Amino acid sequence: MFEIEVDCVQVCTCKISDEDEQRIKDYIKNNPEEFEFVSEKNAIIQAISDLEIDLYNDYVESDSYTNDIRWSEFEERSTEEILNKNITSI
């Protein structure tokens, strides 16, 4: 057994409350210059970010995937030891 590091992305589906939805609509309506050249989808996403809406009040973990696999700095054995190779034979 040995250790590796995995960069895992957890995707969450978050519900936006009715109150926060109204805040988002008002923000976009009251700041048209911010969203002049932005699609409606991106305007909503930007408003959520700008308003610092809490996304984790009501959410479901909907997906996850591995972004990267790399050697762990916590692994104490060398690769040669793991593969049962004699260090001098490499």
mmCIF file with all atom_site columns, C-alpha atoms in Angstrom:
data_model
loop_
_atom_site.group_PDB
_atom_site.id
_atom_site.type_symbol
_atom_site.label_atom_id
_atom_site.label_alt_id
_atom_site.label_comp_id
_atom_site.label_asym_id
_atom_site.label_entity_id
_atom_site.label_seq_id
_atom_site.pdbx_PDB_ins_code
_atom_site.Cartn_x
_atom_site.Cartn_y
_atom_site.Cartn_z
_atom_site.occupancy
_atom_site.B_iso_or_equiv
_atom_site.pdbx_formal_charge
_atom_site.auth_seq_id
_atom_site.auth_comp_id
_atom_site.auth_asym_id
_atom_site.auth_atom_id
_atom_site.pdbx_PDB_model_num
ATOM 1  C CA . MET A 1 1  ? 0.000   0.000  0.000   1.00 0.00 ? 1  MET A CA 1
ATOM 2  C CA . PHE A 1 2  ? 1.225   3.522  -0.782  1.00 0.00 ? 2  PHE A CA 1
ATOM 3  C CA . GLU A 1 3  ? -0.092  7.075  -0.830  1.00 0.00 ? 3  GLU A CA 1
ATOM 4  C CA . ILE A 1 4  ? -0.902  9.389  -3.721  1.00 0.00 ? 4  ILE A CA 1
ATOM 5  C CA . GLU A 1 5  ? -2.666  12.744 -3.883  1.00 0.00 ? 5  GLU A CA 1
ATOM 6  C CA . VAL A 1 6  ? -5.843  13.241 -5.859  1.00 0.00 ? 6  VAL A CA 1
ATOM 7  C CA . ASP A 1 7  ? -7.188  16.629 -6.853  1.00 0.00 ? 7  ASP A CA 1
ATOM 8  C CA . CYS A 1 8  ? -10.921 15.990 -6.757  1.00 0.00 ? 8  CYS A CA 1
ATOM 9  C CA . VAL A 1 9  ? -13.605 18.434 -7.837  1.00 0.00 ? 9  VAL A CA 1
ATOM 10 C CA . GLN A 1 10 ? -16.928 18.159 -6.029  1.00 0.00 ? 10 GLN A CA 1
ATOM 11 C CA . VAL A 1 11 ? -19.830 19.598 -8.011  1.00 0.00 ? 11 VAL A CA 1
ATOM 12 C CA . CYS A 1 12 ? -22.818 20.839 -6.013  1.00 0.00 ? 12 CYS A CA 1
ATOM 13 C CA . THR A 1 13 ? -26.278 21.814 -7.189  1.00 0.00 ? 13 THR A CA 1
ATOM 14 C CA . CYS A 1 14 ? -27.327 24.750 -5.011  1.00 0.00 ? 14 CYS A CA 1
ATOM 15 C CA . LYS A 1 15 ? -30.814 26.168 -4.533  1.00 0.00 ? 15 LYS A CA 1
ATOM 16 C CA . ILE A 1 16 ? -31.113 29.935 -4.428  1.00 0.00 ? 16 ILE A CA 1
ATOM 17 C CA . SER A 1 17 ? -33.805 31.143 -2.009  1.00 0.00 ? 17 SER A CA 1
ATOM 18 C CA . ASP A 1 18 ? -36.656 33.364 -3.195  1.00 0.00 ? 18 ASP A CA 1
ATOM 19 C CA . GLU A 1 19 ? -35.200 36.211 -1.119  1.00 0.00 ? 19 GLU A CA 1
ATOM 20 C CA . ASP A 1 20 ? -31.757 35.846 -2.711  1.00 0.00 ? 20 ASP A CA 1
ATOM 21 C CA . GLU A 1 21 ? -33.336 35.505 -6.151  1.00 0.00 ? 21 GLU A CA 1
ATOM 22 C CA . GLN A 1 22 ? -34.973 38.899 -5.651  1.00 0.00 ? 22 GLN A CA 1
ATOM 23 C CA . ARG A 1 23 ? -31.668 40.399 -4.455  1.00 0.00 ? 23 ARG A CA 1
ATOM 24 C CA . ILE A 1 24 ? -30.002 39.091 -7.634  1.00 0.00 ? 24 ILE A CA 1
ATOM 25 C CA . LYS A 1 25 ? -32.729 40.529 -9.887  1.00 0.00 ? 25 LYS A CA 1
ATOM 26 C CA . ASP A 1 26 ? -32.587 43.901 -8.125  1.00 0.00 ? 26 ASP A CA 1
ATOM 27 C CA . TYR A 1 27 ? -28.793 44.009 -8.313  1.00 0.00 ? 27 TYR A CA 1
ATOM 28 C CA . ILE A 1 28 ? -28.774 43.328 -12.060 1.00 0.00 ? 28 ILE A CA 1
ATOM 29 C CA . LYS A 1 29 ? -31.590 45.837 -12.666 1.00 0.00 ? 29 LYS A CA 1
ATOM 30 C CA . ASN A 1 30 ? -29.918 48.552 -10.550 1.00 0.00 ? 30 ASN A CA 1
ATOM 31 C CA . ASN A 1 31 ? -26.447 48.082 -12.085 1.00 0.00 ? 31 ASN A CA 1
ATOM 32 C CA . PRO A 1 32 ? -27.039 47.889 -15.858 1.00 0.00 ? 32 PRO A CA 1
ATOM 33 C CA . GLU A 1 33 ? -23.543 49.191 -16.667 1.00 0.00 ? 33 GLU A CA 1
ATOM 34 C CA . GLU A 1 34 ? -22.033 46.126 -14.962 1.00 0.00 ? 34 GLU A CA 1
ATOM 35 C CA . PHE A 1 35 ? -23.956 43.737 -17.201 1.00 0.00 ? 35 PHE A CA 1
ATOM 36 C CA . GLU A 1 36 ? -24.167 45.609 -20.512 1.00 0.00 ? 36 GLU A CA 1
ATOM 37 C CA . PHE A 1 37 ? -22.058 43.108 -22.481 1.00 0.00 ? 37 PHE A CA 1
ATOM 38 C CA . VAL A 1 38 ? -22.743 40.027 -20.350 1.00 0.00 ? 38 VAL A CA 1
ATOM 39 C CA . SER A 1 39 ? -25.134 37.177 -21.143 1.00 0.00 ? 39 SER A CA 1
ATOM 40 C CA . GLU A 1 40 ? -28.070 36.755 -18.766 1.00 0.00 ? 40 GLU A CA 1
ATOM 41 C CA . LYS A 1 41 ? -26.617 33.496 -17.400 1.00 0.00 ? 41 LYS A CA 1
ATOM 42 C CA . ASN A 1 42 ? -23.268 35.127 -16.697 1.00 0.00 ? 42 ASN A CA 1
ATOM 43 C CA . ALA A 1 43 ? -25.003 38.177 -15.207 1.00 0.00 ? 43 ALA A CA 1
ATOM 44 C CA . ILE A 1 44 ? -26.773 35.944 -12.687 1.00 0.00 ? 44 ILE A CA 1
ATOM 45 C CA . ILE A 1 45 ? -23.534 34.139 -11.848 1.00 0.00 ? 45 ILE A CA 1
ATOM 46 C CA . GLN A 1 46 ? -21.656 37.433 -11.476 1.00 0.00 ? 46 GLN A CA 1
ATOM 47 C CA . ALA A 1 47 ? -24.421 38.862 -9.259  1.00 0.00 ? 47 ALA A CA 1
ATOM 48 C CA . ILE A 1 48 ? -24.305 35.777 -7.018  1.00 0.00 ? 48 ILE A CA 1
ATOM 49 C CA . SER A 1 49 ? -20.573 36.293 -6.645  1.00 0.00 ? 49 SER A CA 1
ATOM 50 C CA . ASP A 1 50 ? -20.746 40.078 -6.178  1.00 0.00 ? 50 ASP A CA 1
ATOM 51 C CA . LEU A 1 51 ? -23.501 39.773 -3.566  1.00 0.00 ? 51 LEU A CA 1
ATOM 52 C CA . GLU A 1 52 ? -21.646 36.936 -1.819  1.00 0.00 ? 52 GLU A CA 1
ATOM 53 C CA . ILE A 1 53 ? -24.784 34.796 -1.764  1.00 0.00 ? 53 ILE A CA 1
ATOM 54 C CA . ASP A 1 54 ? -24.382 31.813 0.583   1.00 0.00 ? 54 ASP A CA 1
ATOM 55 C CA . LEU A 1 55 ? -24.544 28.860 -1.801  1.00 0.00 ? 55 LEU A CA 1
ATOM 56 C CA . TYR A 1 56 ? -24.444 26.139 0.816   1.00 0.00 ? 56 TYR A CA 1
ATOM 57 C CA . ASN A 1 57 ? -27.685 26.666 2.746   1.00 0.00 ? 57 ASN A CA 1
ATOM 58 C CA . ASP A 1 58 ? -29.510 24.187 0.507   1.00 0.00 ? 58 ASP A CA 1
ATOM 59 C CA . TYR A 1 59 ? -27.392 22.070 -1.805  1.00 0.00 ? 59 TYR A CA 1
ATOM 60 C CA . VAL A 1 60 ? -26.858 18.536 -3.065  1.00 0.00 ? 60 VAL A CA 1
ATOM 61 C CA . GLU A 1 61 ? -23.541 17.027 -4.070  1.00 0.00 ? 61 GLU A CA 1
ATOM 62 C CA . SER A 1 62 ? -24.407 16.147 -7.641  1.00 0.00 ? 62 SER A CA 1
ATOM 63 C CA . ASP A 1 63 ? -21.126 14.982 -9.159  1.00 0.00 ? 63 ASP A CA 1
ATOM 64 C CA . SER A 1 64 ? -17.428 14.635 -8.576  1.00 0.00 ? 64 SER A CA 1
ATOM 65 C CA . TYR A 1 65 ? -14.448 13.886 -10.741 1.00 0.00 ? 65 TYR A CA 1
ATOM 66 C CA . THR A 1 66 ? -10.705 13.509 -10.519 1.00 0.00 ? 66 THR A CA 1
ATOM 67 C CA . ASN A 1 67 ? -8.869  16.501 -11.881 1.00 0.00 ? 67 ASN A CA 1
ATOM 68 C CA . ASP A 1 68 ? -5.314  15.277 -11.270 1.00 0.00 ? 68 ASP A CA 1
ATOM 69 C CA . ILE A 1 69 ? -3.374  12.418 -9.689  1.00 0.00 ? 69 ILE A CA 1
ATOM 70 C CA . ARG A 1 70 ? 0.111   13.067 -8.344  1.00 0.00 ? 70 ARG A CA 1
ATOM 71 C CA . TRP A 1 71 ? 2.744   11.637 -6.055  1.00 0.00 ? 71 TRP A CA 1
ATOM 72 C CA . SER A 1 72 ? 2.125   12.319 -2.371  1.00 0.00 ? 72 SER A CA 1
ATOM 73 C CA . GLU A 1 73 ? 4.739   14.102 -0.312  1.00 0.00 ? 73 GLU A CA 1
ATOM 74 C CA . PHE A 1 74 ? 3.519   11.972 2.595   1.00 0.00 ? 74 PHE A CA 1
ATOM 75 C CA . GLU A 1 75 ? 4.649   8.718  0.977   1.00 0.00 ? 75 GLU A CA 1
ATOM 76 C CA . GLU A 1 76 ? 7.654   7.557  2.955   1.00 0.00 ? 76 GLU A CA 1
ATOM 77 C CA . ARG A 1 77 ? 8.878   4.913  0.517   1.00 0.00 ? 77 ARG A CA 1
ATOM 78 C CA . SER A 1 78 ? 10.646  5.590  -2.748  1.00 0.00 ? 78 SER A CA 1
ATOM 79 C CA . THR A 1 79 ? 9.258   4.423  -6.064  1.00 0.00 ? 79 THR A CA 1
ATOM 80 C CA . GLU A 1 80 ? 12.039  1.826  -6.196  1.00 0.00 ? 80 GLU A CA 1
ATOM 81 C CA . GLU A 1 81 ? 10.954  0.406  -2.865  1.00 0.00 ? 81 GLU A CA 1
ATOM 82 C CA . ILE A 1 82 ? 7.340   0.277  -3.979  1.00 0.00 ? 82 ILE A CA 1
ATOM 83 C CA . LEU A 1 83 ? 8.245   -1.457 -7.231  1.00 0.00 ? 83 LEU A CA 1
ATOM 84 C CA . ASN A 1 84 ? 10.688  -3.758 -5.395  1.00 0.00 ? 84 ASN A CA 1
ATOM 85 C CA . LYS A 1 85 ? 13.632  -2.643 -7.489  1.00 0.00 ? 85 LYS A CA 1
ATOM 86 C CA . ASN A 1 86 ? 17.185  -2.567 -6.295  1.00 0.00 ? 86 ASN A CA 1
ATOM 87 C CA . ILE A 1 87 ? 18.263  1.084  -6.321  1.00 0.00 ? 87 ILE A CA 1
ATOM 88 C CA . THR A 1 88 ? 21.694  0.218  -7.767  1.00 0.00 ? 88 THR A CA 1
ATOM 89 C CA . SER A 1 89 ? 20.162  -1.612 -10.743 1.00 0.00 ? 89 SER A CA 1
ATOM 90 C CA . ILE A 1 90 ? 18.434  1.465  -12.152 1.00 0.00 ? 90 ILE A CA 1
#
